[in-house]
XYZ file of C-alpha atoms in Angstrom:
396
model
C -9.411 -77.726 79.536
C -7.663 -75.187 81.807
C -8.125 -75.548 85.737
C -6.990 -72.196 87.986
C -4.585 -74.165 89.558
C -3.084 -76.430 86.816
C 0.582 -76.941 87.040
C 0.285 -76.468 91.547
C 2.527 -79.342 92.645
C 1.500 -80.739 96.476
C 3.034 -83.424 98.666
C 0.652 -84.024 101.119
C 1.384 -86.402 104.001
C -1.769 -85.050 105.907
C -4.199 -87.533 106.865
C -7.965 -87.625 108.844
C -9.942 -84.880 107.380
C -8.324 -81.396 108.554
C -5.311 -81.849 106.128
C -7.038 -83.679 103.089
C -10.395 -81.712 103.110
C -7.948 -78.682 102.127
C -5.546 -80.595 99.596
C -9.067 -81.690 97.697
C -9.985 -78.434 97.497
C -6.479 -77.577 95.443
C -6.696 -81.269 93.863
C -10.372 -80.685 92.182
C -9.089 -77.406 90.730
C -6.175 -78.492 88.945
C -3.321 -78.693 91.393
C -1.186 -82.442 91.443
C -1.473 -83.870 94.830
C 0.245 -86.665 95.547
C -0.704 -88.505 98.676
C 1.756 -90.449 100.998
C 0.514 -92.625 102.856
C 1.454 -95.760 104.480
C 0.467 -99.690 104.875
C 2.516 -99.703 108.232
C -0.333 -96.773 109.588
C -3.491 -96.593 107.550
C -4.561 -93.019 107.246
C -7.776 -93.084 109.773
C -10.169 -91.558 107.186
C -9.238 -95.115 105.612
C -10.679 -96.538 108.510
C -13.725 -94.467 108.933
C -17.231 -95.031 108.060
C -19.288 -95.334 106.248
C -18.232 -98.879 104.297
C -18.924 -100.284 100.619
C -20.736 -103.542 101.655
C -19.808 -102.853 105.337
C -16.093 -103.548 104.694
C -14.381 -102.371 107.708
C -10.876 -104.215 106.375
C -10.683 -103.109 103.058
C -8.293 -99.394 103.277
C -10.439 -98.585 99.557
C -13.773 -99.106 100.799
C -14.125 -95.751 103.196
C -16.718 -93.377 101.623
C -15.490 -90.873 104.397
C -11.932 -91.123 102.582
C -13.365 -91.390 98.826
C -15.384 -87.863 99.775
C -12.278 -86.554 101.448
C -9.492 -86.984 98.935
C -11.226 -86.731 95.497
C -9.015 -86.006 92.363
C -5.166 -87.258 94.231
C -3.056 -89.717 93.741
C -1.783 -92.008 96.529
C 1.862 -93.782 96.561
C 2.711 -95.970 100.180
C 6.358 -94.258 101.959
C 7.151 -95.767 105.483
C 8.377 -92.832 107.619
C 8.958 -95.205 109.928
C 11.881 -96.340 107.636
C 14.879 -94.019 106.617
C 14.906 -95.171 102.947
C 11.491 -94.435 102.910
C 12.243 -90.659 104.161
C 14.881 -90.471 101.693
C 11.970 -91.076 98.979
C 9.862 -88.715 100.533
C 12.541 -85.749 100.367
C 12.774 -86.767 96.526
C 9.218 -85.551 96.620
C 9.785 -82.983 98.312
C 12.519 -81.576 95.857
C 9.464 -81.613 93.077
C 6.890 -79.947 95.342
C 5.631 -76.350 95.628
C 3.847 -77.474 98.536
C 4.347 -79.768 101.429
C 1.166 -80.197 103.959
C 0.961 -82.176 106.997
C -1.243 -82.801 109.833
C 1.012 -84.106 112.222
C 1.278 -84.199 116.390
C 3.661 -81.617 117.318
C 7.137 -81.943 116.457
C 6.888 -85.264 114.003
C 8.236 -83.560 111.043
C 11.379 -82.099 112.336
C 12.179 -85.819 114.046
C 12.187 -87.479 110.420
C 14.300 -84.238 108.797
C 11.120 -82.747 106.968
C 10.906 -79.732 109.453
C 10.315 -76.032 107.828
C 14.178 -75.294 108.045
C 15.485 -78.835 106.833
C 13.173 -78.434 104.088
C 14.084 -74.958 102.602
C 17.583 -77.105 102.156
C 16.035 -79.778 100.060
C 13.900 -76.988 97.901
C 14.345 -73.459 98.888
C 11.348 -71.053 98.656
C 9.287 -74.177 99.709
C 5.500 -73.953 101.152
C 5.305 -76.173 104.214
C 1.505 -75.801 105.285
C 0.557 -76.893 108.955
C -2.815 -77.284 110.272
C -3.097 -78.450 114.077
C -5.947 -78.195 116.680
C -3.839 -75.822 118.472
C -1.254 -74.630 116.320
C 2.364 -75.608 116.026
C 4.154 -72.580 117.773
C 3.391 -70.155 120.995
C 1.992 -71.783 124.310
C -0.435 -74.818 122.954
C 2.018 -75.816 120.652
C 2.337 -79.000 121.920
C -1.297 -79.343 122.925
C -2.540 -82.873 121.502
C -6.437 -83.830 120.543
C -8.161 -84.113 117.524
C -11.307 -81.706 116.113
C -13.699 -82.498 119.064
C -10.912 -81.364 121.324
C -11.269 -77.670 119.210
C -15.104 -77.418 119.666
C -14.487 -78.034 123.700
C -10.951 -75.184 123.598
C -13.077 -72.607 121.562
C -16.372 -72.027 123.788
C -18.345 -74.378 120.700
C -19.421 -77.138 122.739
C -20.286 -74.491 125.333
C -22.829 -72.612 123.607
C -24.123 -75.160 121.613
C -27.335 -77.126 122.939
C -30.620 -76.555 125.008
C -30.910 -74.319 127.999
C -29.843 -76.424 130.987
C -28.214 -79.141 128.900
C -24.615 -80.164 129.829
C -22.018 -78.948 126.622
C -23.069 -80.189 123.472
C -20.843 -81.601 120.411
C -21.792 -81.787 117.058
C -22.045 -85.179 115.447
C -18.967 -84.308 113.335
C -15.602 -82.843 114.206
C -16.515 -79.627 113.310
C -12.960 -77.945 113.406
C -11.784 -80.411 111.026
C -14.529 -78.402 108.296
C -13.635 -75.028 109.536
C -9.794 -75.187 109.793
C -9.440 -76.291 106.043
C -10.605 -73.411 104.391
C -8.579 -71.524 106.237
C -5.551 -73.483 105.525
C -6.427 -73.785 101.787
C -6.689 -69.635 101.893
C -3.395 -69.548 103.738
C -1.481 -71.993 100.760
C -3.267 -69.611 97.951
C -1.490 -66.439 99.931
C 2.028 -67.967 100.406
C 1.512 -68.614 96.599
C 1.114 -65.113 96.204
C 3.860 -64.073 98.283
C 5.702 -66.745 96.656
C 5.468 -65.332 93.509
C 6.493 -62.149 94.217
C 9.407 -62.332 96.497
C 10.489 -65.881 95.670
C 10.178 -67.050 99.502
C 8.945 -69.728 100.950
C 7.180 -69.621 104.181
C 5.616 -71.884 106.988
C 1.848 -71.437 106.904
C 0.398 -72.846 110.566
C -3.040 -72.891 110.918
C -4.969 -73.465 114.361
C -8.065 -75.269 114.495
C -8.765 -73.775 118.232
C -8.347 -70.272 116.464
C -10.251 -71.403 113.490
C -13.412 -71.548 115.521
C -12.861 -68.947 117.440
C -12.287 -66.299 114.589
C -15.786 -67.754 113.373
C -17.756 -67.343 116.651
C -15.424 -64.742 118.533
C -18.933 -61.967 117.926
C -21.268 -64.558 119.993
C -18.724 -64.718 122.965
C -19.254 -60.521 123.177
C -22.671 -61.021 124.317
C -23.831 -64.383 125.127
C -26.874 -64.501 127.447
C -26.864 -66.288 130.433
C -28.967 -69.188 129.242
C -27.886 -71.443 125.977
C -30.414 -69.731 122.930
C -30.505 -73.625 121.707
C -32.597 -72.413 118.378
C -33.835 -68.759 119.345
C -32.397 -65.565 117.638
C -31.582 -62.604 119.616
C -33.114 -60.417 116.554
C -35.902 -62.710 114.930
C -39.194 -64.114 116.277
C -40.270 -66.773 115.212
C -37.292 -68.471 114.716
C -36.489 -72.105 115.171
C -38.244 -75.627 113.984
C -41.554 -77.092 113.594
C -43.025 -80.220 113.690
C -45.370 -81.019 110.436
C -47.426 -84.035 109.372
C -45.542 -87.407 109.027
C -42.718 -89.653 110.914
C -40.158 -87.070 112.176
C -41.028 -84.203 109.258
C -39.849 -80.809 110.412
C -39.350 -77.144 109.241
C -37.391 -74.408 109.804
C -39.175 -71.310 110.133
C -37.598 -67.520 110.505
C -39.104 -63.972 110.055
C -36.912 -61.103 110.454
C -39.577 -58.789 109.165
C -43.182 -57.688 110.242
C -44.119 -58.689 107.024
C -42.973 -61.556 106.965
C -44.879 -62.786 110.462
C -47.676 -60.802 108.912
C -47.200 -63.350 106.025
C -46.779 -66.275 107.736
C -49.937 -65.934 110.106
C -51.694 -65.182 106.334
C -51.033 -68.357 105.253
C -51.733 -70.750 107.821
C -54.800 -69.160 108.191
C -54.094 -67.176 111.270
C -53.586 -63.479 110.529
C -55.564 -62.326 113.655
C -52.033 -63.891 115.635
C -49.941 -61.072 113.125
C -52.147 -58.769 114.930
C -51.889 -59.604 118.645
C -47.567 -59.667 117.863
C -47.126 -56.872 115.415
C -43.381 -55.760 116.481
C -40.407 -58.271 116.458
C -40.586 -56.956 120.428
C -43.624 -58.278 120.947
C -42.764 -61.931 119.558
C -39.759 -61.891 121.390
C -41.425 -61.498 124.557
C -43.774 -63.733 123.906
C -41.362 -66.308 121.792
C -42.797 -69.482 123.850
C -46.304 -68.686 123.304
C -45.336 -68.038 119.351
C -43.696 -71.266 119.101
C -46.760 -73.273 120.472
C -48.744 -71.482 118.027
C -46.952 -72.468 115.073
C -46.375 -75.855 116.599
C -50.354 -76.339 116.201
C -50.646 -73.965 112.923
C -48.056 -76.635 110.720
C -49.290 -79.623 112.467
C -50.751 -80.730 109.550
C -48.925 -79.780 106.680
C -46.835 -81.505 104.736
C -42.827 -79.696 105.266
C -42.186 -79.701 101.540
C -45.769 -77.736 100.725
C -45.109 -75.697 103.465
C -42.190 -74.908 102.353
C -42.641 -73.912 98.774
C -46.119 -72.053 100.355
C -44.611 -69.757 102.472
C -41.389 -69.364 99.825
C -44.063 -68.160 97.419
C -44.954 -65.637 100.288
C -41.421 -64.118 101.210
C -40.839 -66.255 104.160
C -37.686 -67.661 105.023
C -38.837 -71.443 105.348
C -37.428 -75.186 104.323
C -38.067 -78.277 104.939
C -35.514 -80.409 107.321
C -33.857 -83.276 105.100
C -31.887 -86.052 105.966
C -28.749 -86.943 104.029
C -30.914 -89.130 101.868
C -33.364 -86.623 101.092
C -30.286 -84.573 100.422
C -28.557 -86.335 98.021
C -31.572 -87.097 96.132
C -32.880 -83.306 95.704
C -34.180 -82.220 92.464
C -33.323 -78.914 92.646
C -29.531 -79.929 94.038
C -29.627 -82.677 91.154
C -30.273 -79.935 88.709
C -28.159 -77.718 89.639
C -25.075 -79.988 89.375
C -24.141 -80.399 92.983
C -23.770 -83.767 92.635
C -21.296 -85.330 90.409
C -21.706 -89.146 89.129
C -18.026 -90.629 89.443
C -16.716 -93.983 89.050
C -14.702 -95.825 92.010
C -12.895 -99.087 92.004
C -14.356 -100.311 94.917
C -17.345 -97.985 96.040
C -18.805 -98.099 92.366
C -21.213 -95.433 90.712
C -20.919 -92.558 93.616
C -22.410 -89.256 93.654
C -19.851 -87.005 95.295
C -20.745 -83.632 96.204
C -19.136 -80.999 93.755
C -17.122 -77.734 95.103
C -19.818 -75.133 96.145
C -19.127 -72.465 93.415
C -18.504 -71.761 89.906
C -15.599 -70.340 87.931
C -16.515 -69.153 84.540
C -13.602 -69.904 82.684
C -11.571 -72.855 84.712
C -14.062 -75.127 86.068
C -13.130 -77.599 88.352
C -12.638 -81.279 87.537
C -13.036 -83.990 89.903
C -11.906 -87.333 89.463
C -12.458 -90.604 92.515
C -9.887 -91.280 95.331
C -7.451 -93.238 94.769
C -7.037 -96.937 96.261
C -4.050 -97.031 98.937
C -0.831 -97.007 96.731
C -2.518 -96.927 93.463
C -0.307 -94.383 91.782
C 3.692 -95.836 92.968
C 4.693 -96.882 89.729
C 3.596 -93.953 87.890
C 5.064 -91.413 90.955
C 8.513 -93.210 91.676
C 9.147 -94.555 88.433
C 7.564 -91.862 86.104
C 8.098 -88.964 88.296
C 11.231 -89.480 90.390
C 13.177 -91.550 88.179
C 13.706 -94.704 89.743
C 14.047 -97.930 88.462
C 11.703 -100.754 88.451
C 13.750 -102.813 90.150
C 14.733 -100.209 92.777
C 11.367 -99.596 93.347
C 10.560 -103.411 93.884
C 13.676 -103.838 96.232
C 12.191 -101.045 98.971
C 8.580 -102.079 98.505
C 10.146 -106.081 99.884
C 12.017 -104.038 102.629
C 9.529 -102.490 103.530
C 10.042 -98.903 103.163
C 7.896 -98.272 100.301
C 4.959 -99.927 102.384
């Protein structure tokens, strides 16, 4: 079966999520990624939880990592160690693409900088992604994808009026930046392929955020929105019947409110707030109506009630409820795929669709899983070489 990006060769010595959540994305459609990593400096995603069984020392049992770096392989190079950088500049002489995630400067100190390189494989792709970027004025700014939320004006806006700033529970510039980067790689492919150049691709986490929130900053009111709209009313979350059951409720249109108020059984409310103005003005007083309106209604009838009547309403799941969805379940979302050590998982599947290549995605590897096959198979060396470095150390 054809994938779009079958025969796309990537060395990736990124690690965490920014680097790897954008090398997946090229690994489930096709491209080889080969993942270095090291025994010397687990990759933290290795580290991260959750656990299989809740355990913390074994580098396989991370389902943080086993989501993050579906369909690569993984061979163990000390950079630490020059024989191991000479190994890794074998690799680099097969790649299209080298990625890293690095603090500033790393590369160039172990001879893998853009320039040194270009000398190893000229027209080469090195792709970059930092939380500030790895040239101009922050590029040696240090932090990690929390530190991008705080440096964009995120954390700012984000919370309930009067609340100090408010983070996420995940790093959320480590999501945005690798789309981004991943669009970045596809382009230098392009330009690749017509001029024959390489390029360095450097992608900003700080800038990331900000090109995705930049319209908010233009006219931000005074006091933190939390979950109000500046256009729709009502617009936010409800509380229904049960332990902590919730739904999220919006009407842009007349018609919808007029809807809504229908089918709780409260039209004569559509008529005191006809215009969007008038709800706005009155948005407190709307929300404690609803509050007592879905009271007592279960979130998933709700929801498929007021679907059936135009309104934009669902229920609030956890990650449970998530991965168990029917309609999610049907519609392939979530794949079924074996790991050594996790066991039967289901891993979420890209979010779209290509008609003719479809994607293919296969479980993380385990932490050096793939050496043989790389530096014997791939590089050339021999067994015995091979075994030598791995005692020294550098292939660790």
């Amino acid at each position: 079966m054809t994938h779009a990006l079958d025969g796309l060769k990537i060395a990736d010595f990124s690690w965490v999520g920014a680097g790897p959540r954008s090398t997946k994305d090229l690994a489930d459609n096709g491209a080889l990624v080969i993942k270095i990593e090291s025994r010397k400096r687990l990759d933290l995603g290795r580290m991260s939880p959750p656990f299989a069984k809740g355990d913390r020392k074994n580098p396989d049992a991370s389902a943080f990592f086993a989501q993050t770096n579906t369909s690569k392989k993984s061979i163990t190079i000390n950079l630490a160690d020059p024989q191991g950088v000479e190994i890794a500049k074998k690799l680099v002489a097969w790649a299209d693409v080298v990625v890293e995630n690095f603090g500033p400067g790393f590369m160039e100190r172990i001879g893998l900088g853009y320039e040194q390189l270009q000398q190893i494989r000229p027209g080469i792709i090195l792709a970059s992604v930092s939380v500030a970027g790895k040239t101009g004025p922050l590029g040696q700014f240090r932090g990690y994808g929390n530190s991008a939320a705080a440096y964009s004006g995120s954390a700012e806006m984000t919370g309930w009026p009067d609340s100090p700033p408010h983070m996420t529970p995940f790093a959320y510039g480590d999501v945005v930046a690798p789309m981004f980067l991943t669009i970045a790689i596809l382009s230098a492919l392009e330009h690749k392929a017509k001029t024959g150049l390489g390029c360095h691709v450097d992608v900003s986490q700080i800038e990331a955020m900000a090109m995705c929130a930049g319209d908010l900053f233009a006219e931000m009111p005074a006091e933190k929105p939390a979950n109000s709209d500046p256009l729709m009313a009502p617009h936010g979350v409800y509380r229904c019947e049960g332990d902590d059951a919730w739904i999220a409720i919006a009407c842009e249109t007349d018609a919808m409110w007029q809807a809504l108020c229908s089918e709780l059984g409260e039209a004569t409310l559509a008529e005191q707030y006809p215009t969007a103005t008038d709800r706005r003005t009155h948005r407190d007083l709307i929300d404690t109506h609803l509050s007592r309106l879905v009271a007592g209604w279960d979130k998933q009838a709700l929801e498929q009630t007021l679907a059936k009547a135009g309104v934009a309403a669902a229920a609030v799941i956890d990650g449970k409820e998530l991965s168990q969805h029917p309609d999610l379940r049907a519609a392939g979302h979530f794949l079924q795929i074996e790991h050594p050590v996790l066991g039967l998982c289901a891993m979420p599947a890209p979010p779209y669709q290509f008609s003719d290549t479809p994607f293919r995605v296969t479980a993380a590897p385990c932490l050096g899983a793939d050496n043989r096959e790389v530096f014997e198979e791939m590089l050339g060396m021999s067994a015995q070489e091979v075994a030598d470095l791995t005692a020294q150390g550098a292939l660790s």
